Amino acid sequence: MKRIVEKKSIQNKLKNMKNILRDYFKTNILFMTFFFSSVINGCLLRFLTVKNYFDGGPILADAAVALIIGAFGYFIKPKNQIKYFFTWGIIFTLLCVINSMYYTNYLSFASFSLLETSLQVIDVGDAVVENVMELKDFCYIWQLFALLFVHHMLKKRNYYARVSKIEVGKVRALNTIVVGLILVGLFISTLSSTDISRLSKQWNREYIVMRFGAYTYQLNDLIATAKSQLNPLFGYDANAKAFREYYDTKDTTHEDNEYTNIFKGKNVLVIHAESIQQFTLDASFNGVPVAPNLKKMASEGLYFSNFYSQESVGTSSDSEFTFNTSLMPASSGTVFVSYWDREYISIPKLLKEQGYYTFSMHANNGTFWNRTNAHKSLGYDDFYYYTKDFEIDETIGLGLSDKSFFRQAVPIISNIKEANEHFYGVLIMLTNHTPFSDIVNFSDYEVSYKYTKINEETGEEETVVAPYMEGTKLGNYFKSVHYADEALGQFIQDLDAAGLLDNTVIVIYGDHDAKLKKSEFVRYYNYNHETDSILNEDDPNYQAVDYFSYELNRKVPFIIWTKNHEYQAEITKVMGMYDVLPTLGNMFGFSSPYAFGHDIFSVDENVVIFPDGNWLTNKMYYSQSKEAGKLLDSEETVSVDYINYYNELSEKAISISNSIIVYDLIRKTNESRAIATQG
Ligand code: GP9
Ligand code: MN
């Protein structure tokens, strides 16, 4: 008997619950539309970007954010609630669209700190438009249509009038907030200390979106950006202390090696080779190499064949910065735009101490990447740029063609040589800049696949041309690199003819990869010329392009070359842009106490730390966001301690380097030293 009563009471309770839920859903339709569409879009964004399909954590976080934000809608009269939900719908949709676009282009997520930086990007014109737009980036807009459609239906059915009679807004708002907070609590209980530390540091953006969902990421980013604006005011003491401790315990001893002072007193011309990746040096089509001049110089000089750029969102400007200072790029925003006025120890400044005249040259306008200010701050005596010093007589892609740029540069350098005993100059190339589409109008380099076969009807041998990379972005990239390589080859000849190579060291670096999609490489590696199609994945010859192979292939060339080829070697040790200052410093006789890189000839095992916390040694590429590594030699093994050691090292370097930038710690240290000396 007792059992029957109990069963009935449970049944009644369930029934009651069902009725409550039914009534709830029936009278909260607009809120529910907002809630579910927001959660679905949050998931969709992750599905289309970081691809963590089955992780409950970020769904919980997205749901909590949508509940808490949605809850405040109840403070508004039902008939007016659409205005509130639609406004948030626009914000959430924009957030998804922008992040999706950003990921399409940079494989990372957008940040409020980039608002200032992105104004720089507008100058790049068609490069942005052509790269940015993909249909899938706009699929989130359905949320807005759903909200309008549901609102329209509800209005037609007199829903708002009915609901206003029963809805006590404040109670609903509070109840919803409580449920939201319970979800927050549940979510927090799933977090590890690493998750929390990464959320506060914010540089591992991919990881944060994977773990916390896009809405929490963006909210956190907003707080981090606001904080970084106020940073110079807050947190100085703790960061300055960490900085002092780091350098107090850092071993800065350097022993001489066979390259010490080999180039002391020689002139330097650095070529910033826009978007040139290392694999192009080994590529050829129909027997014609893509980059024969670079290849030749690599074989005649010191060639660092595992050299990686360490750029962040500041792309070209980040590479210029890291090349010249051996510091990492800023964790939020870009140095050239937001932190150009800090004090840095740089190659131009160090060579100036040895009596060098230092200059930079670029055929874009001087304001791009705030170079007019940033180059001064880096210590260049002069910056030669369009519109000041170059005439636009041939335009390809973004601006003046590299061939014309170099042609016009030679007489300027000749004058510089006349007027100065020693010089250090950096020439920033431009033509090989994404989207590489204009180059087809100037290049006759073919990226097709030509082969011979017997014509079945005539029985004679004939040449067949399969399109291969023609008409693809990677194909255009090869044409573009071929052009840049020709320009470079001609420049070296012209420098020689002008007598400018005799006492000069040429340094060439690719500033970053070309940001090409994996699918472009799939075609390049797996093309079947006979059928003009891509091999099936199960074909034994199929070469997959996975995350690690793609990342490893992002390396760029780094070459140190002299006319008489006194120093020839291929250096296979992994090397990063931040190793340039110490390595050249060893050769030219300068050094920076704040360098994060190393003289490559002085280290046993080098590590390249990327701004997102990933790192690379000659043994392993490790991704901190994926918490996975790839051994470069499958026969080798590494221990967990090895991985932990480099994880910690990377985090420390990124953090200290960022403090130097944000808190202007080099200037502060010099000032306190000066005061101490006076005292
Ligand atoms: C623009 C050029 C390109 O002047 O240096 O910059 P990027 O888009 O590569 O940062
Ligand atoms: Mn660049």
XYZ file of C-alpha atoms and ligand atoms in Angstrom:
690
model
C 0.000 0.000 0.000
C 2.734 2.374 1.059
C 4.572 1.573 -2.143
C 1.545 2.382 -4.338
C 1.151 5.765 -2.595
C 4.842 6.510 -3.102
C 4.668 5.534 -6.769
C 1.649 7.772 -7.273
C 3.346 10.682 -5.609
C 6.406 10.268 -7.860
C 4.144 10.103 -10.895
C 2.376 13.279 -9.775
C 5.658 15.021 -9.226
C 6.862 14.033 -12.674
C 3.599 15.196 -14.180
C 3.885 18.491 -12.348
C 7.417 18.906 -13.528
C 6.318 18.197 -17.085
C 3.580 20.823 -16.819
C 5.968 23.364 -15.367
C 8.454 22.740 -18.161
C 5.719 22.878 -20.806
C 4.393 26.152 -19.387
C 7.918 27.474 -19.168
C 8.711 26.707 -22.780
C 5.356 28.053 -23.926
C 5.842 31.384 -22.195
C 9.560 31.916 -22.791
C 9.743 31.328 -26.508
C 11.773 34.412 -27.434
C 14.260 33.853 -24.625
C 14.613 30.207 -25.637
C 15.198 31.167 -29.263
C 17.969 33.486 -28.168
C 19.437 30.922 -25.789
C 19.472 27.943 -28.165
C 20.569 29.926 -31.217
C 23.472 31.392 -29.210
C 24.583 27.980 -27.948
C 24.262 26.438 -31.419
C 26.325 29.245 -32.968
C 28.974 28.854 -30.262
C 29.219 25.151 -31.119
C 29.167 25.843 -34.846
C 32.069 28.252 -34.516
C 34.142 25.641 -32.715
C 33.131 22.941 -35.185
C 34.264 25.082 -38.102
C 37.499 26.213 -36.464
C 39.172 24.260 -33.669
C 36.990 21.210 -34.336
C 36.511 19.967 -30.785
C 33.219 18.308 -31.513
C 32.353 16.374 -28.383
C 33.632 18.484 -25.545
C 30.882 19.323 -23.026
C 32.878 22.035 -21.204
C 32.642 24.828 -23.769
C 28.961 24.023 -24.407
C 28.329 24.460 -20.682
C 30.259 27.732 -20.701
C 28.419 29.034 -23.795
C 25.090 28.065 -22.202
C 25.958 29.840 -18.933
C 26.908 33.051 -20.767
C 23.740 32.955 -22.914
C 21.563 32.298 -19.813
C 23.044 35.093 -17.745
C 22.991 37.650 -20.558
C 19.525 36.496 -21.649
C 18.229 36.767 -18.057
C 18.486 40.541 -18.116
C 15.964 40.580 -20.965
C 13.269 39.748 -18.409
C 13.602 43.167 -16.856
C 12.039 44.528 -20.055
C 8.349 44.321 -20.942
C 7.674 41.214 -23.082
C 6.630 43.178 -26.188
C 9.908 45.119 -26.107
C 12.198 42.194 -25.294
C 12.974 41.615 -28.979
C 15.040 44.808 -28.976
C 17.235 43.417 -26.218
C 17.609 39.922 -27.635
C 18.132 41.189 -31.162
C 20.884 43.554 -30.022
C 22.664 40.693 -28.281
C 21.945 38.515 -31.318
C 23.821 41.054 -33.455
C 26.741 41.120 -30.991
C 26.974 37.323 -30.809
C 26.592 36.887 -34.567
C 29.270 39.481 -35.251
C 31.517 37.803 -32.714
C 31.119 34.474 -34.529
C 31.488 35.925 -38.043
C 34.596 37.951 -37.174
C 36.254 35.105 -35.308
C 35.431 32.682 -38.073
C 36.961 35.037 -40.674
C 39.956 35.629 -38.475
C 40.487 31.916 -38.040
C 40.169 31.361 -41.787
C 43.081 33.739 -42.270
C 45.266 33.415 -39.214
C 44.285 30.106 -37.583
C 43.658 32.016 -34.377
C 40.917 34.123 -32.811
C 40.287 37.848 -32.967
C 41.102 40.169 -30.122
C 39.871 43.618 -29.126
C 43.520 44.560 -28.862
C 43.663 44.232 -32.649
C 41.169 47.007 -33.276
C 44.011 49.484 -33.403
C 46.164 47.099 -35.403
C 43.425 46.241 -37.882
C 43.303 49.828 -39.033
C 46.750 49.069 -40.448
C 45.424 46.073 -42.298
C 42.808 48.139 -44.142
C 45.694 49.606 -46.124
C 46.416 46.210 -47.615
C 43.239 46.551 -49.680
C 42.482 43.608 -51.909
C 44.819 41.360 -49.956
C 42.353 41.395 -47.112
C 39.152 41.148 -49.119
C 40.345 38.286 -51.264
C 41.623 36.351 -48.313
C 38.996 37.060 -45.757
C 35.685 36.149 -47.336
C 34.454 32.585 -47.162
C 30.796 31.676 -47.273
C 31.015 29.520 -44.155
C 32.100 32.536 -42.117
C 28.614 33.985 -42.523
C 26.542 30.941 -41.589
C 25.956 32.363 -38.089
C 23.621 35.043 -39.415
C 20.733 32.572 -39.230
C 20.399 33.541 -35.541
C 19.176 37.010 -36.480
C 16.647 35.678 -38.965
C 15.451 33.132 -36.410
C 14.909 35.851 -33.791
C 13.009 38.087 -36.231
C 10.942 35.221 -37.555
C 9.981 33.965 -34.080
C 9.184 37.506 -32.946
C 6.973 38.026 -35.991
C 5.050 34.783 -35.328
C 4.657 35.561 -31.625
C 3.351 39.013 -32.340
C 0.834 37.626 -34.813
C -0.429 35.150 -32.219
C -0.858 37.777 -29.547
C 1.785 36.000 -27.456
C 3.266 39.100 -25.817
C -0.102 40.296 -24.467
C -0.746 36.831 -22.982
C 2.709 36.559 -21.466
C 2.681 40.038 -19.910
C -0.296 38.965 -17.784
C 1.596 36.117 -16.167
C 5.252 37.126 -16.369
C 6.871 38.561 -13.258
C 10.025 39.773 -14.933
C 12.217 40.158 -11.859
C 11.498 36.651 -10.596
C 12.254 35.114 -13.989
C 15.408 37.141 -14.315
C 16.667 36.080 -10.899
C 15.750 32.423 -11.421
C 17.525 32.392 -14.770
C 20.613 34.045 -13.306
C 20.670 31.422 -10.544
C 20.503 28.606 -13.108
C 23.238 30.374 -15.098
C 25.430 30.602 -12.011
C 24.887 26.920 -11.237
C 26.147 26.149 -14.759
C 29.127 28.434 -14.152
C 29.875 26.509 -10.932
C 29.563 23.172 -12.712
C 31.841 24.399 -15.471
C 34.459 25.748 -13.068
C 34.576 22.372 -11.331
C 35.798 20.857 -14.613
C 38.740 23.285 -14.955
C 42.349 22.494 -14.218
C 44.888 24.996 -12.900
C 46.472 25.095 -16.393
C 43.107 26.132 -17.858
C 42.774 28.984 -15.378
C 46.342 30.162 -15.853
C 45.918 30.154 -19.637
C 42.689 32.089 -19.399
C 44.430 34.780 -17.409
C 47.432 34.939 -19.766
C 45.253 34.886 -22.897
C 48.029 34.242 -25.443
C 46.959 30.701 -26.199
C 43.726 31.775 -27.832
C 42.943 28.567 -29.667
C 43.144 26.657 -26.411
C 40.879 29.120 -24.610
C 38.167 28.832 -27.255
C 38.454 25.042 -27.180
C 38.160 24.922 -23.420
C 35.965 27.935 -22.547
C 33.908 28.504 -25.703
C 33.937 31.591 -27.890
C 31.756 33.825 -25.718
C 33.837 33.427 -22.563
C 36.979 33.833 -24.663
C 35.786 37.146 -26.061
C 34.580 38.436 -22.708
C 37.913 37.527 -21.182
C 39.694 39.140 -24.116
C 37.735 42.343 -23.563
C 38.829 42.402 -19.927
C 42.444 41.539 -20.865
C 42.547 44.296 -23.498
C 41.096 46.875 -21.119
C 43.638 45.735 -18.545
C 46.491 45.996 -21.059
C 45.520 49.604 -21.755
C 45.853 50.220 -18.034
C 48.763 47.812 -17.681
C 51.509 50.406 -17.538
C 49.661 51.731 -14.484
C 48.995 48.408 -12.787
C 51.060 45.335 -12.150
C 54.374 47.108 -12.679
C 56.012 45.995 -9.429
C 55.248 42.296 -9.812
C 56.378 42.269 -13.455
C 59.527 44.269 -12.780
C 60.397 41.836 -9.989
C 59.879 38.788 -12.222
C 62.014 40.501 -14.874
C 64.859 41.206 -12.410
C 64.805 37.657 -11.064
C 64.859 36.242 -14.585
C 67.951 38.200 -15.640
C 69.707 37.811 -12.298
C 69.694 34.041 -12.696
C 70.158 33.914 -16.485
C 73.468 32.564 -17.724
C 74.685 35.122 -20.263
C 78.230 33.842 -20.724
C 79.266 33.380 -24.309
C 82.385 31.654 -25.457
C 84.058 32.559 -28.726
C 83.650 30.168 -31.636
C 84.864 29.963 -35.234
C 82.381 32.658 -36.303
C 83.246 35.196 -33.613
C 83.990 38.626 -35.139
C 84.361 37.204 -38.673
C 82.444 40.133 -40.138
C 83.497 42.891 -37.783
C 83.423 46.256 -39.547
C 81.730 44.939 -42.703
C 78.627 46.588 -44.159
C 75.324 44.766 -43.916
C 72.395 44.686 -46.309
C 69.426 42.751 -44.947
C 66.689 41.619 -47.296
C 63.302 41.112 -45.684
C 61.888 38.614 -48.173
C 58.125 38.983 -47.914
C 56.241 35.681 -47.344
C 58.992 33.466 -48.762
C 58.863 29.950 -47.370
C 61.797 27.624 -47.335
C 60.198 24.841 -49.368
C 60.166 27.090 -52.437
C 63.962 26.793 -52.594
C 63.619 23.114 -53.397
C 60.608 23.414 -55.704
C 60.679 23.362 -59.487
C 58.214 22.986 -62.341
C 59.062 21.272 -65.600
C 62.729 21.447 -64.702
C 62.695 25.177 -63.959
C 63.390 25.983 -60.293
C 61.066 28.368 -58.488
C 63.833 30.255 -56.684
C 67.173 29.585 -58.419
C 68.900 32.708 -57.084
C 67.989 32.057 -53.472
C 69.005 28.452 -53.884
C 72.363 29.478 -55.337
C 73.028 31.974 -52.560
C 72.033 29.342 -49.983
C 74.648 26.978 -51.405
C 77.309 29.694 -51.545
C 76.802 31.047 -48.033
C 75.655 30.061 -44.562
C 72.240 28.510 -45.006
C 70.040 27.888 -41.988
C 67.595 25.347 -43.346
C 65.403 24.965 -40.245
C 64.715 28.603 -39.553
C 61.323 29.731 -38.258
C 59.660 33.108 -38.028
C 58.060 33.856 -34.657
C 55.509 36.379 -35.784
C 52.175 36.999 -34.163
C 49.334 39.203 -35.399
C 51.818 41.915 -36.385
C 53.147 39.695 -39.234
C 55.839 41.684 -41.128
C 56.289 44.181 -38.320
C 56.627 41.455 -35.675
C 59.367 39.808 -37.714
C 61.209 43.100 -38.115
C 60.912 43.605 -34.372
C 62.090 40.145 -33.321
C 64.870 40.132 -35.933
C 66.260 43.397 -34.597
C 65.725 42.952 -30.837
C 65.655 39.210 -30.064
C 62.440 39.824 -28.094
C 59.171 37.987 -28.746
C 56.183 39.881 -30.227
C 53.699 41.407 -27.760
C 51.113 39.019 -26.309
C 48.300 41.395 -27.147
C 48.318 44.032 -29.859
C 51.496 44.689 -31.811
C 54.722 46.378 -30.807
C 54.888 48.607 -33.899
C 51.416 49.990 -33.281
C 50.964 49.992 -29.512
C 54.420 49.779 -27.942
C 56.730 51.395 -30.476
C 57.715 54.164 -28.057
C 59.378 51.811 -25.532
C 63.136 51.478 -25.309
C 64.630 48.477 -27.084
C 68.155 47.252 -27.590
C 68.352 46.581 -31.314
C 70.814 45.696 -34.058
C 70.743 49.221 -35.564
C 71.464 50.776 -32.165
C 74.236 48.291 -31.385
C 75.900 48.861 -34.753
C 75.555 52.607 -34.351
C 77.783 52.232 -31.307
C 80.390 50.897 -33.755
C 79.984 53.920 -36.019
C 77.536 52.483 -38.540
C 74.962 54.513 -40.443
C 71.669 52.591 -40.243
C 68.687 52.754 -42.562
C 65.589 50.925 -43.746
C 63.803 50.956 -47.115
C 60.311 49.982 -48.143
C 58.175 50.777 -51.157
C 54.922 51.033 -49.216
C 53.805 54.213 -47.526
C 55.692 54.992 -44.350
C 52.661 54.899 -42.090
C 51.970 51.228 -42.783
C 52.590 49.319 -39.542
C 53.455 52.714 -38.074
C 56.935 52.229 -39.499
C 57.877 55.897 -39.562
C 57.667 55.913 -35.764
C 58.695 52.329 -35.053
C 61.815 52.416 -37.249
C 63.006 55.559 -35.529
C 62.463 53.896 -32.201
C 64.396 50.801 -33.337
C 67.338 53.044 -34.068
C 67.358 53.479 -37.856
C 68.917 56.811 -38.788
C 66.729 57.069 -41.872
C 63.736 55.335 -43.364
C 63.457 55.542 -47.167
C 59.907 54.910 -48.343
C 57.227 55.650 -50.852
C 56.014 58.476 -51.096
C 59.197 60.166 -49.943
C 61.993 58.377 -51.797
C 60.517 56.032 -54.402
C 58.641 56.710 -57.573
C 55.809 54.345 -58.412
C 56.658 53.466 -61.995
C 55.419 49.863 -61.945
C 52.719 48.497 -59.664
C 52.211 44.821 -58.877
C 49.813 43.704 -56.148
C 50.114 45.985 -53.145
C 52.356 48.639 -54.645
C 55.690 49.317 -56.276
C 57.159 46.167 -57.842
C 60.217 44.654 -56.175
C 62.233 44.975 -59.387
C 61.650 48.716 -59.532
C 62.162 49.023 -55.772
C 65.580 47.388 -55.956
C 66.517 49.324 -59.101
C 65.761 52.611 -57.341
C 67.485 51.448 -54.140
C 70.917 50.910 -55.720
C 71.793 54.597 -56.352
C 70.533 55.510 -52.865
C 72.808 52.862 -51.311
C 75.700 54.083 -53.469
C 75.228 57.557 -52.013
C 75.054 56.091 -48.529
C 78.321 54.262 -49.144
C 79.969 57.449 -50.322
C 78.914 59.311 -47.215
C 79.529 56.643 -44.563
C 82.331 54.370 -43.548
C 80.023 51.539 -42.455
C 76.332 50.965 -43.017
C 73.560 48.615 -41.965
C 70.458 48.679 -44.165
C 67.248 46.642 -44.301
C 65.264 46.420 -47.541
C 61.675 45.276 -47.068
C 60.254 43.584 -50.151
C 56.571 43.849 -51.061
C 55.512 42.100 -54.276
C 55.321 38.582 -52.862
C 52.453 39.486 -50.582
C 49.207 37.571 -50.393
C 46.897 37.182 -52.381
C 49.515 36.663 -55.166
C 46.851 37.180 -57.856
C 48.174 40.211 -59.717
C 51.446 38.476 -60.507
C 49.841 36.364 -63.270
C 49.746 39.543 -65.365
C 53.511 39.948 -65.099
C 54.871 36.429 -64.995
C 55.329 33.778 -67.651
C 56.553 31.180 -65.155
C 54.537 28.000 -65.660
C 53.313 25.846 -62.804
C 51.752 23.203 -65.032
C 52.921 19.592 -65.390
C 54.319 18.754 -68.811
C 54.896 15.177 -69.851
C 55.179 13.157 -73.035
C 53.023 10.285 -74.177
C 52.377 8.333 -77.359
C 49.364 9.507 -79.313
C 47.261 6.384 -79.878
C 46.020 7.546 -83.282
C 49.239 8.841 -84.836
C 51.614 6.630 -82.856
C 53.821 9.663 -82.329
C 55.189 11.094 -79.130
C 53.495 14.309 -78.023
C 53.801 16.721 -75.113
C 50.796 16.940 -72.857
C 50.293 19.826 -70.442
C 48.313 19.045 -67.293
C 47.202 22.173 -65.381
C 48.617 21.020 -61.995
C 49.049 24.232 -59.927
C 47.880 26.675 -62.638
C 44.920 28.726 -61.406
C 45.464 27.839 -57.746
C 46.586 30.161 -54.981
C 49.692 28.085 -54.268
C 50.408 28.091 -58.020
C 50.218 31.888 -58.067
C 52.420 31.927 -54.982
C 55.114 29.971 -56.848
C 54.907 32.458 -59.732
C 55.169 35.282 -57.252
C 58.180 33.779 -55.460
C 59.793 33.211 -58.854
C 59.333 36.908 -59.580
C 60.725 37.925 -56.171
C 63.685 35.616 -56.723
C 64.399 37.180 -60.134
C 64.206 40.635 -58.558
C 66.644 39.550 -55.876
C 69.060 38.006 -58.399
C 69.047 41.206 -60.441
C 69.574 43.290 -57.297
C 72.672 41.311 -56.318
C 74.069 41.809 -59.836
C 73.332 45.533 -59.705
C 74.925 45.878 -56.263
C 77.993 44.119 -57.582
C 78.152 46.336 -60.651
C 77.991 49.367 -58.365
C 80.849 47.981 -56.246
C 78.565 47.628 -53.248
C 79.252 43.967 -52.528
C 82.976 44.194 -51.929
C 82.867 44.831 -48.211
C 79.264 43.830 -47.584
C 77.477 40.906 -45.982
C 74.056 40.083 -47.415
C 71.523 38.672 -44.961
C 68.234 37.292 -46.285
C 65.256 36.211 -44.221
C 61.712 35.138 -45.090
C 59.526 37.237 -42.796
C 56.795 34.629 -42.270
C 54.931 31.923 -44.144
C 52.457 32.678 -46.919
C 49.376 31.642 -44.871
C 48.263 29.153 -47.499
C 45.593 26.577 -46.820
C 46.336 22.917 -46.211
C 44.169 21.978 -49.203
C 46.589 23.862 -51.497
C 49.413 21.621 -50.324
C 47.263 18.503 -50.665
C 46.984 19.245 -54.386
C 50.667 20.091 -54.693
C 51.805 16.833 -53.096
C 49.137 14.510 -54.497
C 48.468 15.539 -58.050
C 47.820 12.853 -60.616
C 48.782 14.420 -63.947
C 47.267 11.626 -66.008
C 43.784 12.111 -64.642
C 44.163 15.791 -63.644
C 42.841 14.944 -60.204
C 44.035 14.481 -56.625
C 44.991 11.021 -55.417
C 42.591 9.237 -53.105
C 43.500 9.274 -49.454
C 43.841 5.500 -49.495
C 46.323 5.602 -52.373
C 49.729 4.316 -51.169
C 51.396 7.443 -52.622
C 49.022 9.840 -50.904
C 50.878 12.364 -48.751
C 48.677 13.734 -45.989
C 49.002 17.293 -44.726
C 48.270 17.203 -41.020
C 48.618 19.840 -38.326
C 52.266 19.074 -37.547
C 53.503 18.681 -41.100
C 51.823 21.983 -41.949
C 53.378 23.803 -38.981
C 56.836 22.362 -39.674
C 56.578 23.401 -43.298
C 56.053 27.038 -42.298
C 59.794 27.554 -42.033
C 61.413 30.366 -43.976
C 64.886 30.766 -45.462
C 67.696 32.468 -43.577
C 70.927 33.041 -45.463
C 74.137 34.913 -44.669
C 76.091 35.440 -47.876
C 79.185 37.224 -49.076
C 80.389 37.784 -52.607
C 83.518 35.690 -52.177
C 81.689 32.799 -50.504
C 84.192 32.639 -47.636
C 81.733 30.877 -45.360
C 79.697 28.007 -46.717
C 77.652 25.579 -44.623
C 74.148 24.285 -44.143
C 73.079 24.618 -40.521
C 70.217 22.272 -39.733
C 69.810 23.120 -36.066
C 66.357 24.635 -35.511
C 66.569 28.394 -35.280
C 64.107 31.208 -34.690
C 63.957 34.860 -35.658
C 65.054 35.713 -32.111
C 68.364 33.931 -32.683
C 69.355 36.427 -35.376
C 70.612 39.200 -33.078
C 72.859 36.907 -30.998
C 74.094 35.023 -34.085
C 74.907 38.136 -36.126
C 76.130 39.739 -32.900
C 78.759 37.018 -32.545
C 79.902 37.683 -36.110
C 79.879 41.495 -35.956
C 80.859 41.961 -32.318
C 77.741 43.116 -30.491
C 75.249 41.641 -28.040
C 72.112 42.438 -26.086
C 71.759 41.346 -22.466
C 68.002 41.002 -22.974
C 68.132 38.641 -25.972
C 65.827 35.638 -25.768
C 67.547 33.863 -28.622
C 71.044 32.370 -28.824
C 74.065 32.462 -31.024
C 73.222 29.351 -33.001
C 76.888 28.307 -33.073
C 77.079 28.332 -29.277
C 74.142 26.153 -28.256
C 73.918 22.383 -28.088
C 70.164 22.182 -28.318
C 68.225 25.210 -29.495
C 64.522 25.890 -29.003
C 62.209 28.043 -31.076
C 59.378 29.434 -28.966
C 56.331 30.562 -30.892
C 54.136 33.399 -29.579
C 51.254 30.989 -28.932
C 53.438 28.902 -26.589
C 54.200 26.132 -29.080
C 57.875 25.249 -29.302
C 60.284 23.369 -31.498
C 63.586 21.657 -30.834
C 65.539 19.324 -33.094
C 63.721 16.504 -31.335
C 60.133 17.649 -31.159
C 57.448 20.115 -32.240
C 55.095 20.614 -29.319
C 51.711 22.318 -29.407
C 50.612 23.646 -26.030
C 47.057 24.250 -27.267
C 46.705 20.691 -28.475
C 48.805 19.297 -25.640
C 50.406 17.069 -28.220
C 53.846 16.804 -29.715
C 55.420 15.334 -32.801
C 58.810 13.673 -32.648
C 60.932 14.758 -35.586
C 62.755 11.464 -35.607
C 60.393 8.587 -34.887
C 63.304 6.493 -33.564
C 63.932 9.037 -30.790
C 61.938 9.510 -27.607
C 61.608 12.383 -25.169
C 60.561 12.267 -21.529
C 57.625 14.028 -19.900
C 60.198 16.097 -18.002
C 61.652 17.245 -21.320
C 58.239 18.488 -22.452
C 57.507 20.127 -19.098
C 60.888 21.829 -19.130
C 60.286 23.468 -22.507
C 56.656 24.279 -21.673
C 57.809 26.224 -18.638
C 60.680 27.830 -20.503
C 58.300 28.998 -23.245
C 55.751 30.442 -20.857
C 58.455 32.273 -18.946
C 60.071 33.732 -22.086
C 56.741 34.913 -23.504
C 55.765 36.461 -20.213
C 59.081 38.237 -19.444
C 59.461 39.461 -23.009
C 55.936 40.849 -22.898
C 56.649 42.629 -19.609
C 59.721 44.288 -21.138
C 57.523 45.600 -23.932
C 54.465 46.659 -21.961
C 56.225 48.113 -18.890
C 59.161 49.594 -20.783
C 61.518 47.712 -18.461
C 64.730 48.328 -20.405
C 64.265 52.083 -20.127
C 63.285 51.786 -16.459
C 66.359 49.653 -15.722
C 68.672 52.111 -17.513
C 67.097 55.027 -15.653
C 67.552 53.410 -12.251
C 71.155 52.482 -13.138
C 71.836 56.095 -14.134
C 70.400 57.317 -10.843
C 72.470 54.751 -8.927
C 75.656 55.876 -10.710
C 74.937 59.544 -10.005
C 74.178 58.700 -6.375
C 53.324 46.137 -45.916
C 54.122 44.895 -45.928
C 53.259 43.703 -45.632
O 54.028 47.326 -45.996
O 55.258 44.953 -45.158
O 53.031 43.492 -44.313
P 52.326 42.164 -43.790
O 50.892 42.195 -44.300
O 53.077 40.983 -44.316
O 52.392 42.287 -42.310
Mn 55.078 40.242 -44.325
